[in-house]
Amino acid sequence: MRILFNFSFINSGGGQNVALNFIKDLEFKKDYFFLVIKNSKVHKLLKSKNFENILFTYNNRLLRLFFEFIYGKIILNKNKIEIIYTYFGYSFFPKKIPQVIGAADSNLFFPDINFWEGYSGIRLFFKKLIDKFRIYGLKNANGIIFENPILEKKCHELFNVKGKTITILPSINLDYNQADLDLKVLFKNNTPSKCGLFLCGWQINKGIFKIPEIALMLKKKNIYFKFIITAPKDNSKIHLEFMRIINNYNLNNYIEIIGQVDKSNLKSLYSQVDVVFLLSKLESFSNNIIEAWSYERLIVVSDEEWSKPICLNAAKYVDRENIHSIVEIIEDLNNEKNKFKSTIKNGLDQLNRFPLISKKTKSELEFITKVLDYEKNS
């Protein structure tokens, strides 16, 4: 089976980590070909493993589209490609070659939710245009791999897709170099008794603007609690608005923006917090969940349709609009040491549902084979 693994959509974020895990466990075969962005982490890993058959495309979306239209047929014919596996996207290669894609854009499956809140004008236009391309990809793919069963179900309900679908849960990977991160230095000796972690960037969907609301209520109750945020100090529009709010309400002692954290610091980071918040309106999946369970930390999750099939009984669910309920959990953390012990234990138990990288990689390859066999015989 001659496969083109298309990693051209992968150059940062959680999707890149998923792709790297896949490659780490992949055994190279001469019938495997890889399309990547030159000097990306994916490219460097392939080189370090001495993988051959590496092809290059553009990081720019429009140039990549042009490349696929103009050179796609040549590449596929020259290398006698039988099937394409595009990680988290759909590529515009000739349709006669079947394509399997990964789908993780949760907003496509919940059209009633204003996912692009805060965007306007040309930025909003392009976000919605990209979403239309993604829906086109779902409808034209021969196979789709989901991380969350509710998204697979919604996909069939909304788009009546022609391709085969499957849900393969994310894998667990805690095997990486580890380094210490001392939060006390960042706190400037103003160390609280309890800390909560928002491991996210400046996305409104993540509930980032809920933090000052929660902190202000805690301040009024005279409860000292520290929120750790890993968003970058990039002076973006959302960052500046966030800083304006916390300065206006004098919440600097309650909120610490530490910037993006290297993967090697994750274990150390989790060991210094008491609770992990995932107040997203929408997610396909989040590594925060697996990491919180693995490092035995309570995870507080939005009570939404996407979260329950993943977390089951291993999270504390909250109405993200009800700040009082979130504050109550923080109060309980301060006052009742073992209040959430059973929820944390359930998290350890739930880890057994998630495959090792080797099993996940095998499941993906088996699904690709199944799609190709179906297309050949149909």
XYZ file of C-alpha atoms in Angstrom:
378
model
C 0.000 0.000 0.000
C 1.652 3.195 -1.195
C 0.580 5.958 1.187
C 1.218 9.685 1.077
C 1.187 10.982 4.656
C 0.292 14.640 4.259
C 1.520 16.690 7.232
C 1.375 20.023 5.390
C -1.360 21.354 7.688
C 0.751 20.649 10.768
C 3.210 23.303 11.920
C 2.227 24.119 15.513
C -0.158 23.410 18.390
C -1.801 20.243 19.609
C -2.195 18.830 16.106
C 1.564 18.921 15.678
C 2.064 16.933 18.893
C -0.411 14.310 17.678
C 1.441 14.036 14.362
C 4.818 13.757 16.097
C 3.515 10.936 18.279
C 2.268 9.143 15.181
C 5.637 9.440 13.459
C 7.589 8.370 16.562
C 5.870 5.004 16.500
C 5.713 4.588 12.731
C 7.977 1.989 11.184
C 9.266 3.248 7.851
C 8.438 1.301 4.710
C 9.604 2.047 1.188
C 5.963 2.527 0.156
C 5.525 5.413 2.633
C 5.830 9.001 1.375
C 5.685 12.177 3.467
C 4.588 15.673 2.481
C 5.810 18.249 5.005
C 6.766 21.874 5.599
C 10.533 22.180 5.283
C 12.365 22.527 8.641
C 9.169 21.968 10.618
C 9.311 19.747 13.712
C 7.650 17.000 11.695
C 10.336 17.271 9.004
C 13.139 17.244 11.588
C 11.742 14.151 13.291
C 11.440 12.305 9.993
C 15.061 13.179 9.214
C 16.245 12.058 12.651
C 14.624 8.669 12.056
C 16.264 8.454 8.626
C 12.923 8.291 6.875
C 13.148 8.623 3.115
C 10.636 9.763 0.485
C 10.195 13.224 2.029
C 8.468 15.801 -0.162
C 8.015 19.504 0.556
C 5.172 21.979 0.224
C 4.413 25.520 1.412
C 3.401 26.761 4.840
C 1.285 29.510 3.270
C -2.303 28.298 2.761
C -2.792 29.822 -0.705
C 0.593 28.664 -2.003
C -0.110 25.169 -0.683
C -3.454 25.131 -2.493
C -1.734 26.219 -5.714
C 0.915 23.516 -5.212
C -1.727 20.798 -4.784
C -3.669 21.858 -7.889
C -0.626 22.234 -10.140
C 1.805 19.573 -8.914
C -0.463 17.179 -7.028
C -1.214 14.912 -9.976
C 2.466 14.760 -10.934
C 3.537 13.772 -7.404
C 0.849 11.123 -7.059
C 1.517 9.577 -10.462
C 5.301 9.663 -10.126
C 5.234 7.863 -6.780
C 2.246 5.628 -7.660
C 0.353 6.773 -4.552
C -2.721 4.667 -3.781
C -4.149 6.621 -0.847
C -3.518 9.895 1.020
C -3.714 10.386 4.779
C -3.988 14.094 5.551
C -3.530 14.987 9.198
C -6.288 17.391 10.342
C -7.262 18.848 6.997
C -8.252 18.096 3.425
C -5.859 18.513 0.525
C -6.943 19.285 -3.032
C -5.163 16.492 -4.821
C -6.956 14.682 -7.689
C -10.107 13.010 -6.337
C -9.377 9.716 -8.063
C -6.891 8.986 -5.246
C -8.852 8.250 -2.029
C -8.089 10.475 0.936
C -8.445 9.848 4.667
C -8.484 12.917 6.910
C -8.379 13.706 10.600
C -11.220 15.944 11.839
C -10.784 18.058 14.979
C -12.585 21.320 14.169
C -15.379 21.028 16.720
C -17.117 24.268 15.715
C -18.172 22.721 12.389
C -20.431 20.297 14.228
C -22.112 22.845 16.492
C -23.255 25.543 14.037
C -25.592 27.151 16.585
C -22.614 28.216 18.716
C -20.921 31.499 17.866
C -17.420 30.046 17.916
C -15.833 33.084 16.252
C -17.114 35.507 18.862
C -14.937 38.605 18.931
C -14.008 38.384 15.238
C -15.349 40.858 12.705
C -14.756 42.228 9.224
C -12.153 40.584 7.020
C -10.874 38.317 9.805
C -14.346 36.873 10.373
C -14.858 36.487 6.617
C -11.689 34.400 6.258
C -12.481 32.279 9.338
C -15.880 31.396 7.874
C -14.384 30.816 4.426
C -11.877 28.346 5.900
C -14.730 26.582 7.705
C -16.532 26.172 4.358
C -13.388 24.549 2.932
C -13.264 22.214 5.932
C -16.893 21.180 5.449
C -16.130 20.576 1.768
C -13.298 18.321 2.906
C -15.579 16.334 5.217
C -18.078 15.792 2.411
C -15.441 14.690 -0.093
C -13.084 12.610 2.065
C -13.173 8.849 1.651
C -12.439 8.297 5.333
C -12.593 10.497 8.436
C -10.901 9.885 11.794
C -12.396 11.597 14.848
C -11.087 11.948 18.408
C -14.532 12.295 19.987
C -17.581 10.070 19.323
C -20.042 12.969 19.596
C -18.295 14.720 16.690
C -18.537 11.582 14.551
C -22.272 11.371 15.319
C -22.833 15.057 14.579
C -20.908 14.795 11.313
C -23.317 12.198 9.955
C -26.338 14.164 11.153
C -25.243 17.474 9.645
C -23.320 16.644 6.500
C -24.442 13.181 5.364
C -20.808 12.334 4.549
C -20.030 9.696 1.920
C -16.802 8.421 3.483
C -16.252 5.823 6.163
C -15.784 7.212 9.677
C -14.230 6.043 12.909
C -13.454 7.441 16.355
C -9.946 6.684 17.611
C -9.335 8.160 21.035
C -6.105 10.148 21.534
C -3.081 8.328 22.863
C -1.264 8.906 26.123
C 2.299 10.141 25.845
C 4.122 11.245 28.976
C 7.477 10.015 27.739
C 9.448 13.211 27.204
C 12.389 15.046 28.726
C 11.448 16.784 31.959
C 12.716 20.012 33.488
C 11.712 21.950 36.588
C 9.632 25.112 36.464
C 9.625 27.144 39.681
C 6.367 29.061 39.948
C 7.356 30.577 43.297
C 9.951 32.709 41.519
C 7.220 34.044 39.225
C 4.976 34.764 42.189
C 7.631 37.051 43.696
C 7.199 35.435 47.132
C 3.471 36.180 47.074
C 2.633 32.490 47.138
C -1.028 31.441 47.512
C -2.185 28.272 49.242
C -4.022 27.044 46.107
C -3.500 27.475 42.356
C -5.581 26.802 39.262
C -4.232 26.274 35.754
C -5.570 27.542 32.420
C -3.284 25.836 29.905
C -4.372 27.763 26.822
C -3.758 30.731 24.571
C -5.800 33.877 24.009
C -8.941 32.229 22.671
C -12.321 33.516 23.793
C -13.703 29.994 23.343
C -11.450 28.820 26.187
C -13.308 31.028 28.652
C -10.300 33.266 29.158
C -12.462 36.247 30.169
C -14.160 34.181 32.866
C -10.933 34.344 34.886
C -11.172 38.007 35.980
C -14.848 37.471 36.888
C -13.986 34.492 39.081
C -10.992 36.270 40.614
C -13.058 39.342 41.447
C -15.665 37.243 43.247
C -12.928 35.455 45.184
C -11.417 38.798 46.107
C -14.759 40.032 47.431
C -15.015 36.865 49.529
C -11.463 37.438 50.779
C -10.314 34.093 49.325
C -6.792 34.197 47.960
C -6.327 31.951 44.938
C -3.896 32.125 42.039
C -4.804 31.569 38.377
C -1.890 30.450 36.209
C -2.331 31.247 32.514
C 0.032 29.971 29.826
C -1.064 32.428 27.126
C 1.785 34.430 25.550
C 2.573 37.998 26.527
C 2.183 39.082 22.927
C 0.279 42.375 23.246
C -2.454 40.982 21.031
C -5.893 42.603 21.119
C -7.279 39.998 23.559
C -4.146 40.112 25.737
C -4.342 43.897 26.071
C -8.072 43.790 26.860
C -7.452 41.088 29.466
C -4.724 43.170 31.115
C -6.968 46.251 31.106
C -9.634 44.331 33.045
C -7.309 42.879 35.680
C -5.638 46.267 36.173
C -8.989 48.024 36.511
C -10.072 45.650 39.260
C -6.629 45.322 40.834
C -6.478 41.552 40.320
C -2.767 41.226 39.614
C -2.176 39.194 42.785
C -4.764 36.674 41.642
C -3.661 36.168 38.053
C -0.235 35.200 36.757
C 0.463 35.060 33.020
C 3.542 32.866 32.669
C 3.594 32.542 28.879
C 3.881 29.422 26.792
C 5.343 26.438 28.627
C 7.725 23.977 27.055
C 6.575 20.369 27.048
C 9.494 19.447 29.305
C 8.035 21.684 32.041
C 4.539 20.183 32.041
C 4.983 17.646 34.835
C 6.584 20.284 37.057
C 3.809 22.752 36.221
C 1.007 20.317 37.041
C 2.692 19.342 40.316
C 2.402 22.958 41.532
C -1.301 23.486 40.817
C -4.370 22.076 42.531
C -6.963 22.224 39.794
C -7.015 22.406 35.992
C -9.718 24.455 34.271
C -11.070 23.647 30.837
C -13.977 26.055 30.398
C -14.177 25.817 26.624
C -17.505 26.101 24.897
C -16.254 23.656 22.288
C -13.392 21.170 21.976
C -12.714 18.124 19.868
C -10.405 16.890 22.600
C -7.825 18.421 24.890
C -4.579 16.991 26.218
C -5.310 18.960 29.392
C -7.741 16.193 30.311
C -5.288 13.314 30.013
C -2.517 15.326 31.655
C -4.693 16.334 34.617
C -5.681 12.703 35.163
C -2.127 11.422 34.771
C -0.732 13.931 37.266
C -3.673 13.387 39.642
C -5.169 16.843 39.487
C -8.849 17.737 39.601
C -10.132 18.934 36.246
C -13.064 21.342 36.067
C -14.789 21.149 32.691
C -17.622 22.965 30.971
C -20.842 20.976 31.174
C -21.239 20.660 27.408
C -22.197 18.002 24.902
C -18.586 17.478 23.779
C -17.107 16.957 27.262
C -19.198 14.171 28.763
C -18.298 11.355 26.319
C -14.630 12.080 27.052
C -14.530 12.765 30.791
C -17.440 10.605 32.020
C -17.209 10.537 35.842
C -13.664 11.864 36.024
C -14.290 15.613 35.979
C -16.197 18.238 37.900
C -18.705 19.729 35.460
C -19.759 23.373 35.664
C -21.987 25.781 33.813
C -19.327 28.073 32.361
C -21.731 31.007 32.625
C -22.329 30.407 36.339
C -19.339 31.995 38.051
C -20.784 31.194 41.495
C -20.555 27.438 40.862
C -16.886 27.729 39.882
C -16.099 29.803 42.954
C -17.797 27.178 45.127
C -15.416 24.523 43.810
C -12.435 26.720 44.703
C -13.894 27.249 48.178
C -14.279 23.491 48.559
C -10.647 22.997 47.527
C -9.595 25.344 50.308
C -11.901 23.937 52.983
C -12.267 20.212 52.279
C -8.999 18.470 51.508
C -10.507 15.183 50.259
C -13.659 16.610 48.658
C -12.663 15.598 45.117
C -10.557 12.532 45.898
C -12.970 10.119 44.179
C -13.138 12.289 41.025
C -9.345 12.323 40.810
C -9.227 8.539 41.282
C -11.804 8.157 38.515
C -9.432 10.087 36.276
C -6.668 7.552 36.858
C -9.135 4.777 36.044
C -10.290 6.510 32.842
C -6.747 6.550 31.491
C -7.188 2.862 30.689
C -9.658 3.822 27.946
C -7.009 5.680 26.002
C -4.616 3.738 23.773
C -0.866 3.741 23.841
C 0.729 5.488 20.878
C 1.559 2.135 19.263
C -2.060 0.976 19.399
C -3.402 4.279 18.094
C -0.943 4.276 15.190
C -1.915 0.698 14.362
C -5.628 1.608 14.448
C -5.070 4.505 12.050
C -3.125 2.360 9.583
C -5.779 -0.367 9.769
C -8.500 2.167 9.006
C -6.534 3.542 6.033
C -6.218 -0.017 4.690
C -9.945 -0.593 5.196
C -10.820 2.564 3.249
C -8.465 1.669 0.397
C -9.861 -1.877 0.151
C -13.386 -0.505 0.061
C -12.562 2.022 -2.658
C -10.842 -0.645 -4.785
C -13.817 -2.973 -4.540
C -16.609 -0.426 -4.944
